[in-house]
mmCIF file with all atom_site columns, C-alpha atoms in Angstrom:
data_model
loop_
_atom_site.group_PDB
_atom_site.id
_atom_site.type_symbol
_atom_site.label_atom_id
_atom_site.label_alt_id
_atom_site.label_comp_id
_atom_site.label_asym_id
_atom_site.label_entity_id
_atom_site.label_seq_id
_atom_site.pdbx_PDB_ins_code
_atom_site.Cartn_x
_atom_site.Cartn_y
_atom_site.Cartn_z
_atom_site.occupancy
_atom_site.B_iso_or_equiv
_atom_site.pdbx_formal_charge
_atom_site.auth_seq_id
_atom_site.auth_comp_id
_atom_site.auth_asym_id
_atom_site.auth_atom_id
_atom_site.pdbx_PDB_model_num
ATOM 1   C CA . ALA A 1 1   ? 9.504   -2.269  14.693  1.00 0.00 ? 298 ALA A CA 1
ATOM 2   C CA . GLN A 1 2   ? 9.426   -3.072  11.024  1.00 0.00 ? 299 GLN A CA 1
ATOM 3   C CA . LYS A 1 3   ? 11.215  -1.468  8.143   1.00 0.00 ? 300 LYS A CA 1
ATOM 4   C CA . VAL A 1 4   ? 11.288  -1.909  4.381   1.00 0.00 ? 301 VAL A CA 1
ATOM 5   C CA . THR A 1 5   ? 14.092  -0.439  2.319   1.00 0.00 ? 302 THR A CA 1
ATOM 6   C CA . GLN A 1 6   ? 14.008  0.007   -1.418  1.00 0.00 ? 303 GLN A CA 1
ATOM 7   C CA . ALA A 1 7   ? 17.396  1.524   -2.100  1.00 0.00 ? 304 ALA A CA 1
ATOM 8   C CA . GLN A 1 8   ? 16.728  2.202   -5.775  1.00 0.00 ? 305 GLN A CA 1
ATOM 9   C CA . THR A 1 9   ? 14.728  5.398   -6.053  1.00 0.00 ? 306 THR A CA 1
ATOM 10  C CA . GLU A 1 10  ? 14.583  5.425   -9.843  1.00 0.00 ? 307 GLU A CA 1
ATOM 11  C CA . ILE A 1 11  ? 15.573  2.980   -12.562 1.00 0.00 ? 308 ILE A CA 1
ATOM 12  C CA . SER A 1 12  ? 15.522  3.651   -16.275 1.00 0.00 ? 309 SER A CA 1
ATOM 13  C CA . VAL A 1 13  ? 15.873  0.861   -18.832 1.00 0.00 ? 310 VAL A CA 1
ATOM 14  C CA . VAL A 1 14  ? 15.321  0.331   -22.510 1.00 0.00 ? 311 VAL A CA 1
ATOM 15  C CA . GLU A 1 15  ? 12.531  -1.951  -23.616 1.00 0.00 ? 312 GLU A CA 1
ATOM 16  C CA . LYS A 1 16  ? 13.390  -5.674  -23.588 1.00 0.00 ? 313 LYS A CA 1
ATOM 17  C CA . GLU A 1 17  ? 16.044  -5.264  -20.924 1.00 0.00 ? 314 GLU A CA 1
ATOM 18  C CA . ASP A 1 18  ? 15.740  -7.289  -17.728 1.00 0.00 ? 315 ASP A CA 1
ATOM 19  C CA . VAL A 1 19  ? 15.483  -5.271  -14.529 1.00 0.00 ? 316 VAL A CA 1
ATOM 20  C CA . THR A 1 20  ? 15.624  -6.222  -10.841 1.00 0.00 ? 317 THR A CA 1
ATOM 21  C CA . LEU A 1 21  ? 14.023  -4.164  -8.107  1.00 0.00 ? 318 LEU A CA 1
ATOM 22  C CA . ASP A 1 22  ? 15.577  -4.667  -4.691  1.00 0.00 ? 319 ASP A CA 1
ATOM 23  C CA . CYS A 1 23  ? 13.743  -4.927  -1.378  1.00 0.00 ? 320 CYS A CA 1
ATOM 24  C CA . VAL A 1 24  ? 15.334  -5.442  2.024   1.00 0.00 ? 321 VAL A CA 1
ATOM 25  C CA . TYR A 1 25  ? 13.217  -5.757  5.157   1.00 0.00 ? 322 TYR A CA 1
ATOM 26  C CA . GLU A 1 26  ? 13.645  -5.764  8.914   1.00 0.00 ? 323 GLU A CA 1
ATOM 27  C CA . THR A 1 27  ? 11.316  -7.469  11.361  1.00 0.00 ? 324 THR A CA 1
ATOM 28  C CA . ARG A 1 28  ? 11.409  -9.278  14.704  1.00 0.00 ? 325 ARG A CA 1
ATOM 29  C CA . ASP A 1 29  ? 8.561   -11.543 13.714  1.00 0.00 ? 326 ASP A CA 1
ATOM 30  C CA . THR A 1 30  ? 8.978   -15.169 12.784  1.00 0.00 ? 327 THR A CA 1
ATOM 31  C CA . THR A 1 31  ? 5.676   -15.091 10.939  1.00 0.00 ? 328 THR A CA 1
ATOM 32  C CA . TYR A 1 32  ? 5.280   -12.259 8.495   1.00 0.00 ? 329 TYR A CA 1
ATOM 33  C CA . TYR A 1 33  ? 4.114   -11.550 4.970   1.00 0.00 ? 330 TYR A CA 1
ATOM 34  C CA . LEU A 1 34  ? 5.818   -9.742  2.125   1.00 0.00 ? 331 LEU A CA 1
ATOM 35  C CA . PHE A 1 35  ? 4.075   -8.065  -0.770  1.00 0.00 ? 332 PHE A CA 1
ATOM 36  C CA . TRP A 1 36  ? 4.799   -6.261  -3.990  1.00 0.00 ? 333 TRP A CA 1
ATOM 37  C CA . TYR A 1 37  ? 2.421   -3.651  -5.381  1.00 0.00 ? 334 TYR A CA 1
ATOM 38  C CA . LYS A 1 38  ? 2.551   -1.669  -8.615  1.00 0.00 ? 335 LYS A CA 1
ATOM 39  C CA . GLN A 1 39  ? 1.327   1.916   -8.846  1.00 0.00 ? 336 GLN A CA 1
ATOM 40  C CA . PRO A 1 40  ? 0.797   3.141   -12.417 1.00 0.00 ? 337 PRO A CA 1
ATOM 41  C CA . PRO A 1 41  ? 0.269   6.853   -13.129 1.00 0.00 ? 338 PRO A CA 1
ATOM 42  C CA . SER A 1 42  ? -3.459  6.434   -12.458 1.00 0.00 ? 339 SER A CA 1
ATOM 43  C CA . GLY A 1 43  ? -2.596  6.126   -8.766  1.00 0.00 ? 340 GLY A CA 1
ATOM 44  C CA . GLU A 1 44  ? -4.265  2.862   -7.841  1.00 0.00 ? 341 GLU A CA 1
ATOM 45  C CA . LEU A 1 45  ? -1.958  0.321   -6.195  1.00 0.00 ? 342 LEU A CA 1
ATOM 46  C CA . VAL A 1 46  ? -2.200  -3.050  -7.880  1.00 0.00 ? 343 VAL A CA 1
ATOM 47  C CA . PHE A 1 47  ? -1.340  -6.222  -5.992  1.00 0.00 ? 344 PHE A CA 1
ATOM 48  C CA . LEU A 1 48  ? 1.353   -8.372  -7.606  1.00 0.00 ? 345 LEU A CA 1
ATOM 49  C CA . ILE A 1 49  ? 2.394   -11.031 -5.098  1.00 0.00 ? 346 ILE A CA 1
ATOM 50  C CA . ARG A 1 50  ? 2.228   -12.127 -1.467  1.00 0.00 ? 347 ARG A CA 1
ATOM 51  C CA . ARG A 1 51  ? 4.776   -14.390 0.171   1.00 0.00 ? 348 ARG A CA 1
ATOM 52  C CA . ASN A 1 52  ? 4.754   -15.711 3.757   1.00 0.00 ? 349 ASN A CA 1
ATOM 53  C CA . SER A 1 53  ? 7.899   -16.089 5.834   1.00 0.00 ? 350 SER A CA 1
ATOM 54  C CA . PHE A 1 54  ? 7.805   -19.877 5.727   1.00 0.00 ? 351 PHE A CA 1
ATOM 55  C CA . ASP A 1 55  ? 7.774   -20.146 1.969   1.00 0.00 ? 352 ASP A CA 1
ATOM 56  C CA . GLU A 1 56  ? 11.117  -19.334 0.417   1.00 0.00 ? 353 GLU A CA 1
ATOM 57  C CA . GLN A 1 57  ? 10.360  -20.814 -2.952  1.00 0.00 ? 354 GLN A CA 1
ATOM 58  C CA . ASN A 1 58  ? 10.944  -18.429 -5.775  1.00 0.00 ? 355 ASN A CA 1
ATOM 59  C CA . GLU A 1 59  ? 7.962   -17.645 -7.929  1.00 0.00 ? 356 GLU A CA 1
ATOM 60  C CA . ILE A 1 60  ? 7.561   -16.895 -11.600 1.00 0.00 ? 357 ILE A CA 1
ATOM 61  C CA . SER A 1 61  ? 4.500   -15.401 -13.210 1.00 0.00 ? 358 SER A CA 1
ATOM 62  C CA . GLY A 1 62  ? 4.973   -14.694 -16.879 1.00 0.00 ? 359 GLY A CA 1
ATOM 63  C CA . ARG A 1 63  ? 7.690   -12.064 -17.201 1.00 0.00 ? 360 ARG A CA 1
ATOM 64  C CA . TYR A 1 64  ? 7.703   -11.455 -13.449 1.00 0.00 ? 361 TYR A CA 1
ATOM 65  C CA . SER A 1 65  ? 9.752   -13.401 -10.922 1.00 0.00 ? 362 SER A CA 1
ATOM 66  C CA . TRP A 1 66  ? 10.454  -12.987 -7.229  1.00 0.00 ? 363 TRP A CA 1
ATOM 67  C CA . ASN A 1 67  ? 13.441  -14.112 -5.189  1.00 0.00 ? 364 ASN A CA 1
ATOM 68  C CA . PHE A 1 68  ? 12.845  -14.416 -1.443  1.00 0.00 ? 365 PHE A CA 1
ATOM 69  C CA . GLN A 1 69  ? 15.916  -15.013 0.726   1.00 0.00 ? 366 GLN A CA 1
ATOM 70  C CA . LYS A 1 70  ? 15.431  -15.007 4.486   1.00 0.00 ? 367 LYS A CA 1
ATOM 71  C CA . SER A 1 71  ? 19.178  -15.236 5.078   1.00 0.00 ? 368 SER A CA 1
ATOM 72  C CA . THR A 1 72  ? 19.644  -11.774 3.598   1.00 0.00 ? 369 THR A CA 1
ATOM 73  C CA . SER A 1 73  ? 16.142  -10.459 4.455   1.00 0.00 ? 370 SER A CA 1
ATOM 74  C CA . SER A 1 74  ? 15.517  -9.688  0.829   1.00 0.00 ? 371 SER A CA 1
ATOM 75  C CA . PHE A 1 75  ? 12.554  -10.065 -1.485  1.00 0.00 ? 372 PHE A CA 1
ATOM 76  C CA . ASN A 1 76  ? 13.672  -8.946  -4.920  1.00 0.00 ? 373 ASN A CA 1
ATOM 77  C CA . PHE A 1 77  ? 11.513  -8.568  -8.003  1.00 0.00 ? 374 PHE A CA 1
ATOM 78  C CA . THR A 1 78  ? 12.728  -9.154  -11.552 1.00 0.00 ? 375 THR A CA 1
ATOM 79  C CA . ILE A 1 79  ? 10.979  -8.168  -14.754 1.00 0.00 ? 376 ILE A CA 1
ATOM 80  C CA . THR A 1 80  ? 12.257  -10.031 -17.785 1.00 0.00 ? 377 THR A CA 1
ATOM 81  C CA . ALA A 1 81  ? 12.107  -8.431  -21.209 1.00 0.00 ? 378 ALA A CA 1
ATOM 82  C CA . SER A 1 82  ? 10.635  -5.208  -19.852 1.00 0.00 ? 379 SER A CA 1
ATOM 83  C CA . GLN A 1 83  ? 7.907   -3.363  -21.723 1.00 0.00 ? 380 GLN A CA 1
ATOM 84  C CA . VAL A 1 84  ? 6.797   0.251   -21.755 1.00 0.00 ? 381 VAL A CA 1
ATOM 85  C CA . VAL A 1 85  ? 3.620   -0.772  -19.912 1.00 0.00 ? 382 VAL A CA 1
ATOM 86  C CA . ASP A 1 86  ? 5.784   -1.856  -16.967 1.00 0.00 ? 383 ASP A CA 1
ATOM 87  C CA . SER A 1 87  ? 6.590   1.793   -16.278 1.00 0.00 ? 384 SER A CA 1
ATOM 88  C CA . ALA A 1 88  ? 5.246   2.511   -12.786 1.00 0.00 ? 385 ALA A CA 1
ATOM 89  C CA . VAL A 1 89  ? 6.254   2.893   -9.172  1.00 0.00 ? 386 VAL A CA 1
ATOM 90  C CA . TYR A 1 90  ? 6.766   -0.457  -7.469  1.00 0.00 ? 387 TYR A CA 1
ATOM 91  C CA . PHE A 1 91  ? 6.347   -0.868  -3.743  1.00 0.00 ? 388 PHE A CA 1
ATOM 92  C CA . CYS A 1 92  ? 7.545   -3.632  -1.473  1.00 0.00 ? 389 CYS A CA 1
ATOM 93  C CA . ALA A 1 93  ? 5.563   -4.029  1.760   1.00 0.00 ? 390 ALA A CA 1
ATOM 94  C CA . LEU A 1 94  ? 5.606   -6.054  4.963   1.00 0.00 ? 391 LEU A CA 1
ATOM 95  C CA . SER A 1 95  ? 2.978   -7.060  7.519   1.00 0.00 ? 392 SER A CA 1
ATOM 96  C CA . GLY A 1 96  ? 3.453   -8.643  10.920  1.00 0.00 ? 393 GLY A CA 1
ATOM 97  C CA . LEU A 1 97  ? 2.788   -8.097  14.603  1.00 0.00 ? 394 LEU A CA 1
ATOM 98  C CA . SER A 1 98  ? 6.052   -6.289  15.354  1.00 0.00 ? 395 SER A CA 1
ATOM 99  C CA . GLY A 1 99  ? 4.840   -3.555  13.044  1.00 0.00 ? 396 GLY A CA 1
ATOM 100 C CA . GLY A 1 100 ? 2.128   -2.877  15.580  1.00 0.00 ? 397 GLY A CA 1
ATOM 101 C CA . SER A 1 101 ? -0.541  -4.926  13.933  1.00 0.00 ? 398 SER A CA 1
ATOM 102 C CA . ASN A 1 102 ? -1.257  -7.641  11.450  1.00 0.00 ? 399 ASN A CA 1
ATOM 103 C CA . TYR A 1 103 ? -3.761  -5.280  9.958   1.00 0.00 ? 400 TYR A CA 1
ATOM 104 C CA . LYS A 1 104 ? -1.441  -2.797  8.336   1.00 0.00 ? 401 LYS A CA 1
ATOM 105 C CA . LEU A 1 105 ? 1.305   -2.766  5.762   1.00 0.00 ? 402 LEU A CA 1
ATOM 106 C CA . THR A 1 106 ? 4.672   -1.125  6.172   1.00 0.00 ? 403 THR A CA 1
ATOM 107 C CA . PHE A 1 107 ? 5.719   0.102   2.754   1.00 0.00 ? 404 PHE A CA 1
ATOM 108 C CA . GLY A 1 108 ? 9.089   0.895   1.285   1.00 0.00 ? 405 GLY A CA 1
ATOM 109 C CA . LYS A 1 109 ? 9.575   4.271   -0.397  1.00 0.00 ? 406 LYS A CA 1
ATOM 110 C CA . GLY A 1 110 ? 9.050   2.725   -3.811  1.00 0.00 ? 407 GLY A CA 1
ATOM 111 C CA . THR A 1 111 ? 11.102  2.447   -6.981  1.00 0.00 ? 408 THR A CA 1
ATOM 112 C CA . LEU A 1 112 ? 10.109  4.416   -10.054 1.00 0.00 ? 409 LEU A CA 1
ATOM 113 C CA . LEU A 1 113 ? 10.720  2.248   -13.087 1.00 0.00 ? 410 LEU A CA 1
ATOM 114 C CA . THR A 1 114 ? 10.775  3.906   -16.495 1.00 0.00 ? 411 THR A CA 1
ATOM 115 C CA . VAL A 1 115 ? 10.929  1.672   -19.527 1.00 0.00 ? 412 VAL A CA 1
ATOM 116 C CA . ASN A 1 116 ? 11.883  3.579   -22.651 1.00 0.00 ? 413 ASN A CA 1
ATOM 117 C CA . PRO A 1 117 ? 10.940  2.391   -26.136 1.00 0.00 ? 414 PRO A CA 1
ATOM 118 C CA . LYS B 2 1   ? -16.996 -7.379  -9.580  1.00 0.00 ? 143 LYS B CA 1
ATOM 119 C CA . ALA B 2 2   ? -16.772 -3.716  -8.672  1.00 0.00 ? 144 ALA B CA 1
ATOM 120 C CA . GLY B 2 3   ? -13.515 -2.518  -7.163  1.00 0.00 ? 145 GLY B CA 1
ATOM 121 C CA . VAL B 2 4   ? -12.892 -0.135  -4.314  1.00 0.00 ? 146 VAL B CA 1
ATOM 122 C CA . THR B 2 5   ? -14.555 3.200   -4.976  1.00 0.00 ? 147 THR B CA 1
ATOM 123 C CA . GLN B 2 6   ? -13.292 6.426   -3.490  1.00 0.00 ? 148 GLN B CA 1
ATOM 124 C CA . THR B 2 7   ? -14.993 9.797   -3.670  1.00 0.00 ? 149 THR B CA 1
ATOM 125 C CA . PRO B 2 8   ? -14.242 12.507  -4.395  1.00 0.00 ? 150 PRO B CA 1
ATOM 126 C CA . ARG B 2 9   ? -11.233 11.876  -6.629  1.00 0.00 ? 151 ARG B CA 1
ATOM 127 C CA . TYR B 2 10  ? -9.919  15.422  -6.387  1.00 0.00 ? 152 TYR B CA 1
ATOM 128 C CA . LEU B 2 11  ? -10.603 18.246  -4.013  1.00 0.00 ? 153 LEU B CA 1
ATOM 129 C CA . ILE B 2 12  ? -9.118  21.566  -3.043  1.00 0.00 ? 154 ILE B CA 1
ATOM 130 C CA . LYS B 2 13  ? -9.528  23.042  0.409   1.00 0.00 ? 155 LYS B CA 1
ATOM 131 C CA . THR B 2 14  ? -8.037  25.942  2.324   1.00 0.00 ? 156 THR B CA 1
ATOM 132 C CA . ARG B 2 15  ? -6.214  25.820  5.631   1.00 0.00 ? 157 ARG B CA 1
ATOM 133 C CA . GLY B 2 16  ? -8.496  25.472  8.613   1.00 0.00 ? 158 GLY B CA 1
ATOM 134 C CA . GLN B 2 17  ? -11.287 23.760  6.716   1.00 0.00 ? 159 GLN B CA 1
ATOM 135 C CA . GLN B 2 18  ? -12.292 20.169  7.190   1.00 0.00 ? 160 GLN B CA 1
ATOM 136 C CA . VAL B 2 19  ? -12.744 17.386  4.657   1.00 0.00 ? 161 VAL B CA 1
ATOM 137 C CA . THR B 2 20  ? -14.562 14.077  4.507   1.00 0.00 ? 162 THR B CA 1
ATOM 138 C CA . LEU B 2 21  ? -13.480 11.305  2.148   1.00 0.00 ? 163 LEU B CA 1
ATOM 139 C CA . SER B 2 22  ? -15.557 8.273   1.341   1.00 0.00 ? 164 SER B CA 1
ATOM 140 C CA . CYS B 2 23  ? -14.678 4.694   0.486   1.00 0.00 ? 165 CYS B CA 1
ATOM 141 C CA . SER B 2 24  ? -16.873 1.832   -0.691  1.00 0.00 ? 166 SER B CA 1
ATOM 142 C CA . PRO B 2 25  ? -15.111 -1.533  -0.369  1.00 0.00 ? 167 PRO B CA 1
ATOM 143 C CA . ILE B 2 26  ? -15.385 -4.593  -2.536  1.00 0.00 ? 168 ILE B CA 1
ATOM 144 C CA . SER B 2 27  ? -18.566 -6.486  -1.796  1.00 0.00 ? 169 SER B CA 1
ATOM 145 C CA . GLY B 2 28  ? -17.912 -9.040  0.946   1.00 0.00 ? 170 GLY B CA 1
ATOM 146 C CA . HIS B 2 29  ? -14.854 -7.258  2.313   1.00 0.00 ? 171 HIS B CA 1
ATOM 147 C CA . ARG B 2 30  ? -15.334 -6.222  5.916   1.00 0.00 ? 172 ARG B CA 1
ATOM 148 C CA . SER B 2 31  ? -12.005 -4.502  6.481   1.00 0.00 ? 173 SER B CA 1
ATOM 149 C CA . VAL B 2 32  ? -11.210 -1.023  5.247   1.00 0.00 ? 174 VAL B CA 1
ATOM 150 C CA . SER B 2 33  ? -7.809  0.612   5.656   1.00 0.00 ? 175 SER B CA 1
ATOM 151 C CA . TRP B 2 34  ? -6.676  4.142   4.905   1.00 0.00 ? 176 TRP B CA 1
ATOM 152 C CA . TYR B 2 35  ? -3.218  5.267   3.831   1.00 0.00 ? 177 TYR B CA 1
ATOM 153 C CA . GLN B 2 36  ? -1.737  8.681   3.191   1.00 0.00 ? 178 GLN B CA 1
ATOM 154 C CA . GLN B 2 37  ? 0.751   9.030   0.350   1.00 0.00 ? 179 GLN B CA 1
ATOM 155 C CA . THR B 2 38  ? 3.065   12.030  0.078   1.00 0.00 ? 180 THR B CA 1
ATOM 156 C CA . PRO B 2 39  ? 6.300   12.513  -1.876  1.00 0.00 ? 181 PRO B CA 1
ATOM 157 C CA . GLY B 2 40  ? 8.278   13.026  1.314   1.00 0.00 ? 182 GLY B CA 1
ATOM 158 C CA . GLN B 2 41  ? 6.869   10.394  3.658   1.00 0.00 ? 183 GLN B CA 1
ATOM 159 C CA . GLY B 2 42  ? 5.676   7.820   1.157   1.00 0.00 ? 184 GLY B CA 1
ATOM 160 C CA . LEU B 2 43  ? 2.794   5.546   2.081   1.00 0.00 ? 185 LEU B CA 1
ATOM 161 C CA . GLN B 2 44  ? 1.783   5.777   5.707   1.00 0.00 ? 186 GLN B CA 1
ATOM 162 C CA . PHE B 2 45  ? -0.917  3.829   7.506   1.00 0.00 ? 187 PHE B CA 1
ATOM 163 C CA . LEU B 2 46  ? -3.733  5.901   8.969   1.00 0.00 ? 188 LEU B CA 1
ATOM 164 C CA . PHE B 2 47  ? -6.220  3.380   10.399  1.00 0.00 ? 189 PHE B CA 1
ATOM 165 C CA . GLU B 2 48  ? -8.062  0.152   9.804   1.00 0.00 ? 190 GLU B CA 1
ATOM 166 C CA . TYR B 2 49  ? -11.677 -0.740  10.477  1.00 0.00 ? 191 TYR B CA 1
ATOM 167 C CA . PHE B 2 50  ? -13.382 -4.096  10.679  1.00 0.00 ? 192 PHE B CA 1
ATOM 168 C CA . SER B 2 51  ? -17.083 -4.532  11.370  1.00 0.00 ? 193 SER B CA 1
ATOM 169 C CA . GLU B 2 52  ? -17.412 -0.891  12.408  1.00 0.00 ? 194 GLU B CA 1
ATOM 170 C CA . THR B 2 53  ? -14.550 -1.143  14.934  1.00 0.00 ? 195 THR B CA 1
ATOM 171 C CA . GLN B 2 54  ? -11.184 0.536   14.615  1.00 0.00 ? 196 GLN B CA 1
ATOM 172 C CA . ARG B 2 55  ? -8.610  -2.189  15.108  1.00 0.00 ? 197 ARG B CA 1
ATOM 173 C CA . ASN B 2 56  ? -5.463  -0.181  14.566  1.00 0.00 ? 198 ASN B CA 1
ATOM 174 C CA . LYS B 2 57  ? -4.421  3.423   14.195  1.00 0.00 ? 199 LYS B CA 1
ATOM 175 C CA . GLY B 2 58  ? -1.272  4.897   12.748  1.00 0.00 ? 200 GLY B CA 1
ATOM 176 C CA . ASN B 2 59  ? 0.807   7.721   14.141  1.00 0.00 ? 201 ASN B CA 1
ATOM 177 C CA . PHE B 2 60  ? -1.293  10.671  13.049  1.00 0.00 ? 202 PHE B CA 1
ATOM 178 C CA . PRO B 2 61  ? -2.743  13.531  15.104  1.00 0.00 ? 203 PRO B CA 1
ATOM 179 C CA . GLY B 2 62  ? -6.285  13.441  16.387  1.00 0.00 ? 204 GLY B CA 1
ATOM 180 C CA . ARG B 2 63  ? -7.386  15.706  13.529  1.00 0.00 ? 205 ARG B CA 1
ATOM 181 C CA . PHE B 2 64  ? -7.498  12.529  11.467  1.00 0.00 ? 206 PHE B CA 1
ATOM 182 C CA . SER B 2 65  ? -10.470 10.344  12.233  1.00 0.00 ? 207 SER B CA 1
ATOM 183 C CA . GLY B 2 66  ? -12.540 7.723   10.555  1.00 0.00 ? 208 GLY B CA 1
ATOM 184 C CA . ARG B 2 67  ? -15.508 5.475   10.880  1.00 0.00 ? 209 ARG B CA 1
ATOM 185 C CA . GLN B 2 68  ? -17.084 2.486   9.251   1.00 0.00 ? 210 GLN B CA 1
ATOM 186 C CA . PHE B 2 69  ? -20.741 1.867   8.676   1.00 0.00 ? 211 PHE B CA 1
ATOM 187 C CA . SER B 2 70  ? -22.709 -1.358  8.947   1.00 0.00 ? 212 SER B CA 1
ATOM 188 C CA . ASN B 2 71  ? -22.481 -1.858  5.177   1.00 0.00 ? 213 ASN B CA 1
ATOM 189 C CA . SER B 2 72  ? -18.648 -1.686  5.476   1.00 0.00 ? 214 SER B CA 1
ATOM 190 C CA . ARG B 2 73  ? -18.440 1.668   3.729   1.00 0.00 ? 215 ARG B CA 1
ATOM 191 C CA . SER B 2 74  ? -15.967 3.953   5.425   1.00 0.00 ? 216 SER B CA 1
ATOM 192 C CA . GLU B 2 75  ? -15.297 7.638   5.750   1.00 0.00 ? 217 GLU B CA 1
ATOM 193 C CA . MET B 2 76  ? -12.279 9.511   6.976   1.00 0.00 ? 218 MET B CA 1
ATOM 194 C CA . ASN B 2 77  ? -12.293 13.059  8.193   1.00 0.00 ? 219 ASN B CA 1
ATOM 195 C CA . VAL B 2 78  ? -9.517  15.576  8.544   1.00 0.00 ? 220 VAL B CA 1
ATOM 196 C CA . SER B 2 79  ? -10.306 18.673  10.557  1.00 0.00 ? 221 SER B CA 1
ATOM 197 C CA . THR B 2 80  ? -8.458  21.981  10.726  1.00 0.00 ? 222 THR B CA 1
ATOM 198 C CA . LEU B 2 81  ? -6.566  21.289  7.548   1.00 0.00 ? 223 LEU B CA 1
ATOM 199 C CA . GLU B 2 82  ? -2.890  22.165  7.285   1.00 0.00 ? 224 GLU B CA 1
ATOM 200 C CA . LEU B 2 83  ? -0.759  22.590  4.178   1.00 0.00 ? 225 LEU B CA 1
ATOM 201 C CA . GLY B 2 84  ? 1.039   19.356  5.038   1.00 0.00 ? 226 GLY B CA 1
ATOM 202 C CA . ASP B 2 85  ? -2.188  17.399  4.730   1.00 0.00 ? 227 ASP B CA 1
ATOM 203 C CA . SER B 2 86  ? -1.992  17.733  0.964   1.00 0.00 ? 228 SER B CA 1
ATOM 204 C CA . ALA B 2 87  ? -1.660  14.154  -0.196  1.00 0.00 ? 229 ALA B CA 1
ATOM 205 C CA . LEU B 2 88  ? -3.184  11.240  -2.013  1.00 0.00 ? 230 LEU B CA 1
ATOM 206 C CA . TYR B 2 89  ? -5.443  9.378   0.402   1.00 0.00 ? 231 TYR B CA 1
ATOM 207 C CA . LEU B 2 90  ? -5.803  5.737   -0.496  1.00 0.00 ? 232 LEU B CA 1
ATOM 208 C CA . CYS B 2 91  ? -8.458  3.395   0.772   1.00 0.00 ? 233 CYS B CA 1
ATOM 209 C CA . ALA B 2 92  ? -8.045  -0.368  0.643   1.00 0.00 ? 234 ALA B CA 1
ATOM 210 C CA . SER B 2 93  ? -10.370 -3.210  1.448   1.00 0.00 ? 235 SER B CA 1
ATOM 211 C CA . SER B 2 94  ? -9.719  -6.818  2.383   1.00 0.00 ? 236 SER B CA 1
ATOM 212 C CA . LEU B 2 95  ? -11.270 -9.801  4.105   1.00 0.00 ? 237 LEU B CA 1
ATOM 213 C CA . GLY B 2 96  ? -9.575  -8.683  7.297   1.00 0.00 ? 238 GLY B CA 1
ATOM 214 C CA . GLN B 2 97  ? -7.945  -11.931 8.377   1.00 0.00 ? 239 GLN B CA 1
ATOM 215 C CA . ARG B 2 98  ? -6.069  -11.853 11.678  1.00 0.00 ? 240 ARG B CA 1
ATOM 216 C CA . THR B 2 99  ? -2.937  -13.466 10.258  1.00 0.00 ? 241 THR B CA 1
ATOM 217 C CA . GLY B 2 100 ? -1.512  -10.534 8.349   1.00 0.00 ? 242 GLY B CA 1
ATOM 218 C CA . ALA B 2 101 ? -1.988  -12.370 5.100   1.00 0.00 ? 243 ALA B CA 1
ATOM 219 C CA . ASN B 2 102 ? -4.539  -9.891  3.885   1.00 0.00 ? 244 ASN B CA 1
ATOM 220 C CA . VAL B 2 103 ? -4.245  -8.835  0.294   1.00 0.00 ? 245 VAL B CA 1
ATOM 221 C CA . LEU B 2 104 ? -5.357  -5.240  0.132   1.00 0.00 ? 246 LEU B CA 1
ATOM 222 C CA . THR B 2 105 ? -7.296  -4.041  -2.880  1.00 0.00 ? 247 THR B CA 1
ATOM 223 C CA . PHE B 2 106 ? -6.801  -0.319  -3.283  1.00 0.00 ? 248 PHE B CA 1
ATOM 224 C CA . GLY B 2 107 ? -9.000  2.361   -4.700  1.00 0.00 ? 249 GLY B CA 1
ATOM 225 C CA . ALA B 2 108 ? -7.739  5.058   -7.045  1.00 0.00 ? 250 ALA B CA 1
ATOM 226 C CA . GLY B 2 109 ? -7.418  7.523   -4.202  1.00 0.00 ? 251 GLY B CA 1
ATOM 227 C CA . SER B 2 110 ? -8.641  10.981  -3.288  1.00 0.00 ? 252 SER B CA 1
ATOM 228 C CA . ARG B 2 111 ? -6.133  13.698  -4.066  1.00 0.00 ? 253 ARG B CA 1
ATOM 229 C CA . LEU B 2 112 ? -6.428  16.503  -1.532  1.00 0.00 ? 254 LEU B CA 1
ATOM 230 C CA . THR B 2 113 ? -4.779  19.860  -2.081  1.00 0.00 ? 255 THR B CA 1
ATOM 231 C CA . VAL B 2 114 ? -4.726  22.310  0.812   1.00 0.00 ? 256 VAL B CA 1
ATOM 232 C CA . LEU B 2 115 ? -4.101  25.952  -0.102  1.00 0.00 ? 257 LEU B CA 1
#
């Protein structure tokens, strides 16, 4: 079975602070994919990044960066110099055969990030 | 290009009724997935269709069903509604690759309230 844990239910920061959202996963697969999605108040989940299990290189995209560490089964997401528009619920997700199918995502419970002006 | 379109966006039903939700995927996407989102259970997988065939089903009772048409549009149906079915139902489309690498593009959801 697969599991994704986002231990931080809610985080509140002041604009321009850096913030890291934690994601820990469990899987028996050797090949799997990890994702981060953002859900703003409008409700639509927006894709941010996909990482496969064989690529542990960290990635940076503007103010966003991701740290993937297989040794600790973690895929953490950092927002640098946060902005009010970053306020949303962020979900970490996992796909792989041990989850029952390659065709579905197992989501964490999400972290509500509030960035205050 | 147009995104994933879900209709209706909001609906209110009473217990015992049934509901049908519709999803139009991104052009060229042959896979459509459905997820239920509730405050208590979070995002849970309902089912996935590819070329009119259900490839995977989540752990939901038989009251939840779906189908996909030849143009890749999909519908899901919930019969004999219960209060606990109140949720945001999200549809997502993708290319449907076998590898698990699929990036899902989500619609804005259909918010169902059961009274």
